[in-house]
CSV table of C-alpha atoms in Angstrom, one decimal:
chain,number,residue,atom,x,y,z
A,1,MET,CA,-12.8,0.9,-25.4
A,2,ILE,CA,-12.3,0.9,-21.7
A,3,VAL,CA,-10.5,4.4,-21.0
A,4,ILE,CA,-8.5,5.1,-17.9
A,5,VAL,CA,-8.8,8.3,-16.9
A,6,ASP,CA,-5.9,10.0,-16.5
A,7,TYR,CA,-5.7,13.1,-14.7
A,8,GLY,CA,-1.9,13.7,-13.6
A,9,MET,CA,-2.7,11.3,-10.7
A,10,GLY,CA,-0.7,8.1,-9.0
A,11,ASN,CA,-0.6,4.7,-10.6
A,12,LEU,CA,-2.5,4.1,-13.5
A,13,ARG,CA,0.0,1.4,-15.3
A,14,SER,CA,-0.9,-0.8,-12.5
A,15,VAL,CA,-5.0,-1.0,-13.9
A,16,GLU,CA,-3.6,-1.0,-17.4
A,17,LYS,CA,-2.0,-3.9,-16.3
A,18,ALA,CA,-4.7,-5.4,-14.5
A,19,ILE,CA,-6.6,-5.1,-17.2
A,20,ALA,CA,-4.4,-6.1,-19.9
A,21,SER,CA,-3.9,-9.6,-18.0
A,22,ILE,CA,-8.1,-10.1,-18.0
A,23,GLY,CA,-7.2,-10.0,-21.8
A,24,ALA,CA,-9.2,-6.9,-22.1
A,25,SER,CA,-7.1,-4.0,-23.5
A,26,SER,CA,-7.4,0.1,-22.8
A,27,LEU,CA,-6.4,3.6,-23.2
A,28,ILE,CA,-4.6,5.7,-20.6
A,29,SER,CA,-5.9,9.5,-22.1
A,30,ASN,CA,-6.8,12.6,-20.6
A,31,ASP,CA,-8.8,13.5,-23.7
A,32,PRO,CA,-12.2,14.7,-23.2
A,33,ASP,CA,-13.0,13.5,-26.9
A,34,ALA,CA,-11.9,9.8,-26.3
A,35,ILE,CA,-13.7,9.8,-22.6
A,36,SER,CA,-17.1,10.4,-24.6
A,37,LYS,CA,-16.5,7.7,-26.8
A,38,ALA,CA,-15.3,5.3,-24.3
A,39,ASP,CA,-17.3,1.9,-23.7
A,40,LYS,CA,-16.5,1.7,-20.0
A,41,LEU,CA,-14.9,4.1,-18.0
A,42,VAL,CA,-12.7,3.7,-15.2
A,43,ILE,CA,-11.7,5.7,-12.9
A,44,PRO,CA,-8.2,5.4,-10.5
A,45,GLY,CA,-7.5,7.9,-8.6
A,46,VAL,CA,-4.7,8.0,-5.3
A,47,GLY,CA,-3.7,11.1,-3.0
A,48,ALA,CA,-5.9,13.8,-1.8
A,49,PHE,CA,-9.5,14.7,-2.9
A,50,GLY,CA,-8.9,18.1,-3.3
A,51,ASP,CA,-5.6,17.4,-5.7
A,52,CYS,CA,-7.8,14.6,-7.2
A,53,MET,CA,-10.9,17.1,-8.0
A,54,ASN,CA,-8.2,20.3,-8.5
A,55,ASN,CA,-6.4,18.3,-11.7
A,56,ILE,CA,-9.4,16.6,-13.0
A,57,ARG,CA,-10.5,20.1,-13.8
A,58,ALA,CA,-7.4,21.5,-14.7
A,59,TYR,CA,-7.6,18.9,-17.5
A,60,GLY,CA,-10.5,20.0,-18.9
A,61,ILE,CA,-12.0,16.6,-18.5
A,62,GLU,CA,-14.5,17.2,-15.4
A,63,ASP,CA,-17.4,17.8,-17.6
A,64,ALA,CA,-16.7,14.5,-19.6
A,65,VAL,CA,-16.5,12.5,-17.1
A,66,LYS,CA,-19.8,14.0,-15.5
A,67,GLN,CA,-21.8,13.5,-18.8
A,68,PHE,CA,-20.4,10.2,-19.7
A,69,ILE,CA,-21.4,8.9,-15.9
A,70,ALA,CA,-24.9,11.4,-16.7
A,71,LYS,CA,-25.6,9.0,-19.6
A,72,GLY,CA,-25.5,5.8,-17.2
A,73,ARG,CA,-22.7,4.6,-19.1
A,74,PRO,CA,-20.5,2.0,-17.5
A,75,THR,CA,-18.1,3.2,-15.0
A,76,ILE,CA,-16.0,2.0,-12.0
A,77,GLY,CA,-14.1,4.9,-9.7
A,78,ILE,CA,-11.6,2.9,-7.4
A,79,CYS,CA,-10.3,4.7,-4.3
A,80,VAL,CA,-10.3,8.5,-4.5
A,81,GLY,CA,-11.7,8.0,-8.1
A,82,MET,CA,-15.1,6.3,-5.7
A,83,GLN,CA,-14.7,9.8,-3.7
A,84,MET,CA,-14.6,11.8,-5.9
A,85,LEU,CA,-18.1,10.3,-7.0
A,86,PHE,CA,-19.8,12.8,-3.9
A,87,GLU,CA,-20.3,15.6,-3.4
A,88,GLY,CA,-18.0,16.8,-1.5
A,89,GLY,CA,-15.3,16.0,1.8
A,90,ASP,CA,-14.0,16.4,5.2
A,91,GLU,CA,-10.4,16.0,3.4
A,92,ASN,CA,-10.8,19.0,2.0
A,93,PRO,CA,-13.7,21.0,2.8
A,94,GLY,CA,-13.8,23.4,0.1
A,95,VAL,CA,-12.9,21.7,-3.1
A,96,LYS,CA,-16.5,20.0,-4.5
A,97,GLY,CA,-16.8,16.6,-5.5
A,98,LEU,CA,-18.6,15.8,-9.3
A,99,GLY,CA,-21.6,15.4,-7.3
A,100,LEU,CA,-23.1,12.6,-9.0
A,101,MET,CA,-23.5,10.5,-6.1
A,102,LYS,CA,-25.8,12.3,-3.2
A,103,GLY,CA,-23.5,12.2,0.4
A,104,SER,CA,-20.1,13.0,1.7
A,105,VAL,CA,-16.8,11.8,2.2
A,106,LYS,CA,-15.7,11.3,6.3
A,107,GLY,CA,-12.9,10.6,7.9
A,108,PHE,CA,-12.0,8.0,10.2
A,109,ASP,CA,-12.7,9.1,13.7
A,110,HIS,CA,-9.0,9.7,15.6
A,111,GLU,CA,-9.9,8.9,18.4
A,112,GLN,CA,-12.8,6.8,18.4
A,113,LEU,CA,-10.1,4.0,16.1
A,114,ALA,CA,-7.1,5.0,19.1
A,115,GLY,CA,-10.0,3.2,21.6
A,116,LYS,CA,-9.9,0.1,19.7
A,117,GLY,CA,-6.0,0.0,18.7
A,118,LEU,CA,-6.4,0.5,15.2
A,119,LYS,CA,-4.4,3.2,12.9
A,120,ILE,CA,-5.4,5.6,10.6
A,121,PRO,CA,-4.9,4.9,7.1
A,122,HIS,CA,-6.8,1.9,7.3
A,123,MET,CA,-3.8,-0.1,4.8
A,124,GLY,CA,-4.0,-3.5,4.3
A,125,TRP,CA,-6.5,-6.7,3.4
A,126,ASN,CA,-9.8,-6.4,5.1
A,127,THR,CA,-13.0,-8.7,4.1
A,128,VAL,CA,-16.1,-6.8,2.0
A,129,LYS,CA,-19.4,-8.1,3.1
A,130,GLN,CA,-21.7,-8.2,0.0
A,131,GLY,CA,-24.8,-6.3,1.3
A,132,LYS,CA,-26.7,-6.7,-2.0
A,133,LYS,CA,-26.4,-8.9,-5.3
A,134,SER,CA,-24.5,-7.5,-8.3
A,135,PHE,CA,-22.8,-8.4,-11.5
A,136,LEU,CA,-19.6,-6.7,-9.8
A,137,PHE,CA,-19.5,-9.8,-7.3
A,138,GLU,CA,-20.3,-12.6,-9.5
A,139,GLY,CA,-18.1,-15.4,-8.7
A,140,ILE,CA,-16.8,-13.9,-5.6
A,141,LYS,CA,-17.1,-15.4,-2.1
A,142,ASP,CA,-19.0,-13.1,0.6
A,143,LYS,CA,-16.4,-11.6,2.6
A,144,SER,CA,-13.1,-12.0,0.4
A,145,TYR,CA,-10.0,-9.8,1.6
A,146,PHE,CA,-9.6,-7.1,-1.4
A,147,TYR,CA,-6.5,-4.3,0.1
A,148,PHE,CA,-6.9,-0.9,1.5
A,149,VAL,CA,-5.6,2.3,1.4
A,150,HIS,CA,-7.0,5.3,2.6
A,151,SER,CA,-8.1,7.5,6.1
A,152,TYR,CA,-12.0,9.1,4.3
A,153,TYR,CA,-14.5,7.0,3.1
A,154,PRO,CA,-17.9,7.2,0.9
A,155,ALA,CA,-21.1,7.6,3.2
A,156,PRO,CA,-24.1,7.6,0.5
A,157,LEU,CA,-26.8,9.2,1.5
A,158,ASP,CA,-28.8,7.1,-1.0
A,159,ASP,CA,-29.2,3.4,-1.1
A,160,ILE,CA,-26.0,2.5,-2.7
A,161,THR,CA,-24.1,0.4,-0.5
A,162,ILE,CA,-24.1,-2.9,-2.1
A,163,GLY,CA,-20.9,-3.9,0.1
A,164,THR,CA,-19.3,-2.9,3.2
A,165,THR,CA,-16.3,-3.3,5.1
A,166,ASP,CA,-16.1,-3.0,9.1
A,167,TYR,CA,-13.0,-0.8,10.7
A,168,GLY,CA,-14.0,0.0,13.7
A,169,ILE,CA,-17.1,1.2,12.2
A,170,ASP,CA,-19.2,-0.7,9.2
A,171,PHE,CA,-18.3,1.7,6.1
A,172,THR,CA,-19.3,1.8,2.7
A,173,SER,CA,-16.7,0.6,0.4
A,174,VAL,CA,-18.4,-0.8,-3.0
A,175,VAL,CA,-21.0,1.6,-4.2
A,176,GLN,CA,-23.3,0.4,-7.3
A,177,LYS,CA,-26.0,2.9,-8.8
A,178,ASP,CA,-27.3,1.5,-12.0
A,179,ASN,CA,-24.2,1.0,-14.5
A,180,VAL,CA,-22.0,3.2,-12.1
A,181,VAL,CA,-20.0,1.1,-9.1
A,182,ALA,CA,-17.0,2.3,-7.5
A,183,THR,CA,-14.6,0.2,-4.9
A,184,GLN,CA,-12.9,2.4,-1.7
A,185,PHE,CA,-10.2,-1.0,-2.1
A,186,HIS,CA,-7.7,-1.2,-5.4
A,187,PRO,CA,-9.1,-4.3,-7.2
A,188,GLU,CA,-6.0,-4.0,-9.4
A,189,LYS,CA,-4.0,-4.5,-6.0
A,190,SER,CA,-5.7,-7.7,-4.5
A,191,GLN,CA,-5.0,-10.3,-6.2
A,192,LYS,CA,-7.6,-12.9,-7.3
A,193,ASN,CA,-10.4,-11.1,-6.0
A,194,GLY,CA,-9.6,-8.0,-7.4
A,195,LEU,CA,-8.9,-9.0,-11.4
A,196,ARG,CA,-12.4,-10.8,-11.0
A,197,LEU,CA,-13.7,-7.8,-9.9
A,198,LEU,CA,-12.1,-5.9,-12.5
A,199,SER,CA,-13.3,-9.0,-14.9
A,200,ASN,CA,-16.8,-8.6,-14.2
A,201,PHE,CA,-17.0,-5.1,-14.7
A,202,ILE,CA,-15.1,-5.7,-18.3
A,203,ASN,CA,-17.3,-8.3,-19.4
A,204,TYR,CA,-20.3,-6.5,-18.0
A,205,ARG,CA,-22.8,-5.5,-20.3
A,206,GLY,CA,-25.0,-2.5,-19.0
B,1,MET,CA,-11.5,-7.1,10.0
B,2,LEU,CA,-7.9,-5.7,8.9
B,3,THR,CA,-5.6,-8.4,9.1
B,4,LYS,CA,-1.6,-8.8,10.0
B,5,ARG,CA,0.7,-8.5,6.9
B,6,ILE,CA,3.0,-10.8,6.2
B,7,ILE,CA,5.9,-9.2,3.7
B,8,PRO,CA,8.6,-10.8,2.0
B,9,CYS,CA,11.8,-7.7,1.2
B,10,LEU,CA,13.9,-8.9,-1.4
B,11,ASP,CA,17.2,-7.1,-1.6
B,12,ILE,CA,18.1,-5.9,-5.1
B,13,LYS,CA,21.4,-4.8,-6.3
B,14,ASP,CA,22.1,-4.2,-10.7
B,15,GLY,CA,18.6,-5.3,-11.1
B,16,ARG,CA,18.7,-9.1,-9.7
B,17,VAL,CA,17.8,-10.1,-5.8
B,18,VAL,CA,20.2,-10.3,-2.8
B,19,LYS,CA,20.4,-10.7,0.1
B,20,GLY,CA,22.8,-9.8,3.2
B,21,VAL,CA,24.2,-10.7,6.3
B,22,LYS,CA,24.1,-8.0,8.5
B,23,PHE,CA,24.0,-5.4,5.2
B,24,ILE,CA,27.4,-7.6,4.3
B,25,ALA,CA,28.2,-10.9,2.5
B,26,LEU,CA,25.5,-10.6,-0.7
B,27,ARG,CA,24.5,-14.0,-2.3
B,28,ASP,CA,22.6,-13.5,-5.4
B,29,ALA,CA,19.5,-15.6,-6.0
B,30,GLY,CA,17.3,-14.3,-8.9
B,31,ASP,CA,15.0,-12.0,-10.6
B,32,PRO,CA,12.7,-10.0,-8.7
B,33,ALA,CA,9.8,-10.4,-10.6
B,34,ASP,CA,10.3,-14.0,-10.9
B,35,ASN,CA,10.3,-13.6,-7.1
B,36,ALA,CA,7.3,-11.0,-6.9
B,37,VAL,CA,5.4,-14.5,-8.6
B,38,VAL,CA,6.2,-16.9,-6.2
B,39,TYR,CA,5.2,-14.9,-3.0
B,40,ASP,CA,1.8,-13.7,-4.8
B,41,ARG,CA,1.0,-17.3,-5.3
B,42,GLU,CA,2.0,-17.8,-1.9
B,43,GLY,CA,-0.1,-15.3,-0.4
B,44,ALA,CA,1.8,-12.8,0.5
B,45,ASP,CA,0.2,-9.3,1.3
B,46,GLU,CA,2.4,-6.8,-0.3
B,47,ILE,CA,6.4,-6.8,-2.0
B,48,VAL,CA,9.1,-4.7,-0.4
B,49,PHE,CA,11.8,-3.9,-3.0
B,50,LEU,CA,15.1,-2.5,-1.4
B,51,ASP,CA,17.4,-1.6,-3.9
B,52,ILE,CA,21.1,-1.5,-2.7
B,53,THR,CA,23.1,-0.5,-5.9
B,54,ALA,CA,25.8,1.8,-4.9
B,55,SER,CA,26.1,3.6,-7.8
B,56,SER,CA,22.9,6.3,-9.8
B,57,GLU,CA,23.9,4.5,-13.4
B,58,HIS,CA,22.3,1.3,-13.0
B,59,ARG,CA,18.9,2.8,-10.9
B,60,SER,CA,17.2,2.3,-14.9
B,61,THR,CA,17.9,-1.8,-13.9
B,62,LEU,CA,15.5,-1.3,-10.7
B,63,ILE,CA,13.2,0.7,-12.9
B,64,ASP,CA,12.8,-2.2,-15.0
B,65,ALA,CA,12.6,-4.5,-12.7
B,66,VAL,CA,9.9,-2.7,-10.4
B,67,GLU,CA,8.3,-2.2,-13.7
B,68,ARG,CA,8.5,-6.0,-14.8
B,69,THR,CA,7.3,-7.1,-11.5
B,70,ALA,CA,4.0,-4.5,-11.2
B,71,ASP,CA,3.8,-6.1,-14.6
B,72,ALA,CA,3.3,-9.5,-13.4
B,73,VAL,CA,1.7,-9.2,-9.8
B,74,PHE,CA,-1.5,-7.3,-8.4
B,75,MET,CA,-0.4,-6.9,-4.5
B,76,PRO,CA,1.1,-3.7,-3.4
B,77,LEU,CA,4.8,-3.3,-4.0
B,78,THR,CA,7.0,-0.7,-1.7
B,79,VAL,CA,10.5,0.2,-3.1
B,80,GLY,CA,13.3,1.8,-0.9
B,81,GLY,CA,17.0,2.8,-1.4
B,82,GLY,CA,18.1,6.0,-2.7
B,83,ILE,CA,15.6,7.8,-2.6
B,84,ASN,CA,16.6,11.4,-2.7
B,85,GLU,CA,14.9,13.5,-4.9
B,86,LEU,CA,11.2,14.0,-5.6
B,87,GLU,CA,11.1,13.1,-8.7
B,88,ASP,CA,13.1,9.5,-8.1
B,89,ILE,CA,9.8,8.7,-6.2
B,90,LYS,CA,7.8,9.9,-9.1
B,91,THR,CA,10.1,7.4,-11.5
B,92,LEU,CA,9.2,4.9,-8.6
B,93,LEU,CA,5.7,5.8,-8.8
B,94,ARG,CA,4.9,5.6,-12.7
B,95,ALA,CA,7.1,2.3,-13.0
B,96,GLY,CA,4.2,0.6,-11.0
B,97,ALA,CA,5.6,1.2,-7.1
B,98,ASP,CA,2.7,2.1,-4.7
B,99,LYS,CA,4.8,3.1,-1.6
B,100,VAL,CA,8.6,4.2,-1.5
B,101,SER,CA,10.4,3.7,1.6
B,102,ILE,CA,12.2,6.7,2.7
B,103,ASN,CA,15.6,6.3,4.7
B,104,THR,CA,18.8,7.9,4.7
B,105,GLN,CA,17.3,11.4,2.4
B,106,ALA,CA,15.0,11.7,5.8
B,107,VAL,CA,17.2,12.0,8.2
B,108,LEU,CA,19.4,14.6,5.8
B,109,ASN,CA,16.8,16.6,4.7
B,110,PRO,CA,14.4,17.7,7.2
B,111,ASP,CA,11.2,18.4,4.8
B,112,PHE,CA,12.1,15.9,2.4
B,113,VAL,CA,9.0,13.7,4.0
B,114,LYS,CA,6.6,16.1,4.4
B,115,GLN,CA,7.1,17.6,0.5
B,116,ALA,CA,7.2,14.1,-0.6
B,117,SER,CA,3.7,12.9,1.3
B,118,TYR,CA,2.2,16.4,0.6
B,119,ARG,CA,2.9,15.9,-3.5
B,120,PHE,CA,2.0,11.9,-3.6
B,121,GLY,CA,0.1,11.2,-0.3
B,122,ALA,CA,1.1,10.0,3.2
B,123,GLN,CA,-0.5,6.4,1.9
B,124,CYS,CA,2.5,5.9,-0.7
B,125,ILE,CA,5.2,7.4,1.5
B,126,VAL,CA,7.3,5.1,4.2
B,127,VAL,CA,9.5,6.1,6.5
B,128,ALA,CA,12.7,3.5,6.9
B,129,ILE,CA,14.7,3.9,10.3
B,130,ASP,CA,17.2,1.4,11.3
B,131,ALA,CA,17.9,1.6,14.6
B,132,LYS,CA,20.5,0.3,16.8
B,133,ARG,CA,20.3,-0.2,20.9
B,134,ILE,CA,22.5,1.7,23.0
B,135,PRO,CA,24.2,-0.5,25.0
B,136,GLY,CA,23.4,0.5,28.9
B,137,PRO,CA,26.4,1.6,30.1
B,138,ALA,CA,26.9,4.0,27.3
B,139,ASN,CA,23.6,5.6,27.7
B,140,GLY,CA,24.1,6.2,31.7
B,141,GLY,CA,22.9,3.0,32.2
B,142,LYS,CA,19.7,3.0,30.8
B,143,SER,CA,17.9,0.8,28.6
B,144,GLY,CA,15.4,0.4,26.6
B,145,THR,CA,17.0,3.4,23.5
B,146,TRP,CA,17.9,3.0,20.3
B,147,GLU,CA,20.3,5.4,17.7
B,148,VAL,CA,18.9,6.3,14.3
B,149,TYR,CA,21.3,5.0,12.0
B,150,ILE,CA,21.4,6.1,7.9
B,151,TYR,CA,23.9,5.0,4.9
B,152,GLY,CA,22.9,1.2,5.4
B,153,GLY,CA,23.4,1.0,8.7
B,154,ARG,CA,26.9,2.5,8.2
B,155,LYS,CA,26.7,5.8,9.6
B,156,ALA,CA,25.0,6.7,13.6
B,157,THR,CA,22.6,10.2,13.6
B,158,GLY,CA,22.9,10.9,17.3
B,159,ILE,CA,18.7,10.6,16.9
B,160,ASP,CA,16.8,8.7,19.3
B,161,ALA,CA,15.1,6.4,17.0
B,162,VAL,CA,11.3,6.5,19.4
B,163,GLU,CA,11.2,10.3,18.7
B,164,TRP,CA,12.1,10.2,15.3
B,165,SER,CA,9.4,7.8,14.4
B,166,GLN,CA,6.9,10.7,16.0
B,167,LYS,CA,8.7,13.3,14.1
B,168,MET,CA,7.8,11.3,10.5
B,169,GLU,CA,4.2,10.8,11.8
B,170,HIS,CA,3.8,14.0,12.1
B,171,ALA,CA,6.2,14.9,8.5
B,172,GLY,CA,3.3,12.9,6.8
B,173,ALA,CA,4.6,9.7,6.8
B,174,GLY,CA,1.5,7.1,6.6
B,175,GLU,CA,3.6,3.9,7.5
B,176,ILE,CA,6.8,3.1,9.4
B,177,LEU,CA,9.0,0.1,8.4
B,178,LEU,CA,11.0,-0.3,11.4
B,179,THR,CA,14.5,-2.8,11.2
B,180,SER,CA,16.6,-3.4,14.4
B,181,ILE,CA,20.3,-2.7,13.1
B,182,ASP,CA,21.3,-5.7,15.9
B,183,ARG,CA,18.8,-8.2,15.2
B,184,ASP,CA,19.4,-8.0,11.5
B,185,GLY,CA,20.3,-11.5,9.4
B,186,THR,CA,20.7,-13.2,13.6
B,187,LYS,CA,17.5,-15.0,13.5
B,188,SER,CA,16.8,-14.5,17.0
B,189,GLY,CA,14.1,-12.9,16.3
B,190,TYR,CA,12.4,-9.4,15.9
B,191,ASP,CA,14.0,-6.7,18.7
B,192,ILE,CA,10.2,-6.9,20.5
B,193,GLU,CA,11.2,-4.1,22.8
B,194,LEU,CA,11.9,-1.7,20.3
B,195,THR,CA,8.6,-2.6,18.2
B,196,ALA,CA,6.3,-2.3,20.8
B,197,GLU,CA,7.8,0.9,21.9
B,198,ILE,CA,7.7,2.6,18.3
B,199,THR,CA,4.2,1.0,18.2
B,200,LYS,CA,2.8,2.4,21.3
B,201,ARG,CA,3.5,5.5,20.5
B,202,VAL,CA,3.2,6.3,16.4
B,203,GLY,CA,-0.7,6.6,15.2
B,204,ILE,CA,0.5,5.0,11.8
B,205,PRO,CA,1.3,0.9,11.0
B,206,VAL,CA,4.4,0.0,11.7
B,207,ILE,CA,6.7,-3.0,9.6
B,208,ALA,CA,8.3,-4.7,12.1
B,209,SER,CA,11.8,-5.6,10.4
B,210,GLY,CA,15.9,-7.4,11.2
B,211,GLY,CA,16.0,-11.1,12.7
B,212,ALA,CA,12.7,-13.3,12.0
B,213,GLY,CA,13.8,-17.1,11.7
B,214,ASN,CA,11.2,-18.6,13.0
B,215,MET,CA,7.4,-18.5,12.9
B,216,GLU,CA,6.8,-18.3,16.7
B,217,HIS,CA,9.4,-14.7,15.6
B,218,PHE,CA,6.2,-13.2,13.8
B,219,TYR,CA,3.7,-14.3,16.3
B,220,GLU,CA,6.1,-11.9,18.5
B,221,GLY,CA,6.3,-9.5,16.8
B,222,PHE,CA,2.4,-9.2,16.2
B,223,VAL,CA,1.4,-10.0,19.6
B,224,ARG,CA,3.9,-8.3,21.9
B,225,GLY,CA,6.1,-5.6,19.5
B,226,GLY,CA,2.1,-4.9,18.1
B,227,ALA,CA,3.0,-4.5,15.0
B,228,ASP,CA,1.0,-4.1,12.0
B,229,ALA,CA,2.6,-6.3,9.2
B,230,CYS,CA,6.0,-8.3,9.5
B,231,LEU,CA,8.6,-8.2,6.8
B,232,ALA,CA,11.4,-10.9,6.4
B,233,ALA,CA,14.0,-12.1,3.8
B,234,SER,CA,16.6,-14.2,3.6
B,235,LEU,CA,13.9,-16.4,5.5
B,236,PHE,CA,11.9,-16.4,2.8
B,237,HIS,CA,14.3,-16.3,0.2
B,238,PHE,CA,15.9,-19.2,0.9
B,239,ARG,CA,13.0,-20.8,1.1
B,240,GLU,CA,13.3,-22.2,4.8
B,241,LEU,CA,10.3,-21.0,5.7
B,242,SER,CA,6.6,-20.6,3.0
B,243,ILE,CA,4.6,-17.7,4.1
B,244,LYS,CA,0.9,-20.1,3.5
B,245,GLU,CA,2.8,-22.4,6.3
B,246,LEU,CA,3.7,-19.0,8.4
B,247,LYS,CA,-0.1,-17.8,7.9
B,248,GLU,CA,-1.3,-20.6,8.9
B,249,TYR,CA,0.8,-21.4,11.5
B,250,LEU,CA,-0.9,-17.7,12.8
B,251,HIS,CA,-4.1,-18.5,12.0
B,252,ASN,CA,-4.5,-20.9,13.9
B,253,LYS,CA,-2.5,-18.6,17.1
B,254,GLY,CA,-5.6,-16.3,16.7
B,255,VAL,CA,-3.2,-13.5,15.0
B,256,ALA,CA,-6.1,-11.8,11.9
B,257,ILE,CA,-4.5,-13.3,9.0
B,258,ARG,CA,-5.4,-13.0,5.2
B,259,LEU,CA,-5.1,-17.4,4.1
B,260,VAL,CA,-5.8,-17.5,0.3
């Protein structure tokens, strides 16, 4: 069973329906037991990094998620769900992330972006440059469009970046560490390309 | 490179799609989810639902329309109209909306946008501003000022639209949906002066709305108005212009556009 981690943040229905449209079924759950027994885990996330982390702790599912990923089980993090995999971030400096990937989450530089006429949040459709081959990109053309909405981006310390996006700077928009993948964009809101990416994850035999 | 967005807007009354001209004279034309599927296929970048249902007892029809739409299309959906409480936002987000658009309540309750942004995140809070140009003579001969209207364009507030947009940015709005009341339904083009004035003053994305009548109007909205997105309703709705055709036109004119 594919389990969508529910920790009281955001629009889980979209992710669930996107997975259903691919022909798979999923379970939205905040039960540590269901999370541990899942075949695959989806960690969505919208809102502030600190709120998401505080909620995942308040729901008592931090350990279950961490253990699942530590075992190398297939997991996808989406948007703030990606950011949470890192150690911490600029948005809420006092709040620790899950720390499963080395590095932190940085904020776009207002002045730097304003100088280039770019707004914050980075909102809309932008391209992903595929830096490395991955099962996640199967059947998706290089520089395809995906839907983004965020003001912070992950800065990994390890060599796990497989996709980058240009918004004033080239930032990491897709990471892969063995069976764990994550996207800064919303595949569930990215029409055809997004559904293909989710389908690649769903059908992945890791 | 981030692309400029083309956004079809569906006015919804009692769960059905309608489009008014200057906020009056409604024409019924179909099911919201079916319309959304067509726009999705044509390559719309987002969809906006604007609920114009007068009474709250028909609210469930909107929620149903949002749910069915979110189940059928996998693209960003913004829902506005009649949002008065934080609970309204929660219900819509749960139903599958990605963003909500707040208009009248932002004016009536100065803390509302701040609270909504804090609770749900700025990324899902759009502040809709309906602005009407103040005629020069009534304004000491000075042109280039606009007043914010609420209640679907029926009530003047005395608030300056440019100042209001900045105030809303500070309160935590993630985006501004800027409608020119003067241009709405006229097909004479966006109010470029208004759009340019506000895009210049805020650091968040601005959606131009009201007045699109042909492809060039979108070009002007992006290039001269500096809009991040351009919205239109009846133009797309009654098939006078296809989104696909429009996007090809803009792309050929050098505007950063996502072609599908």
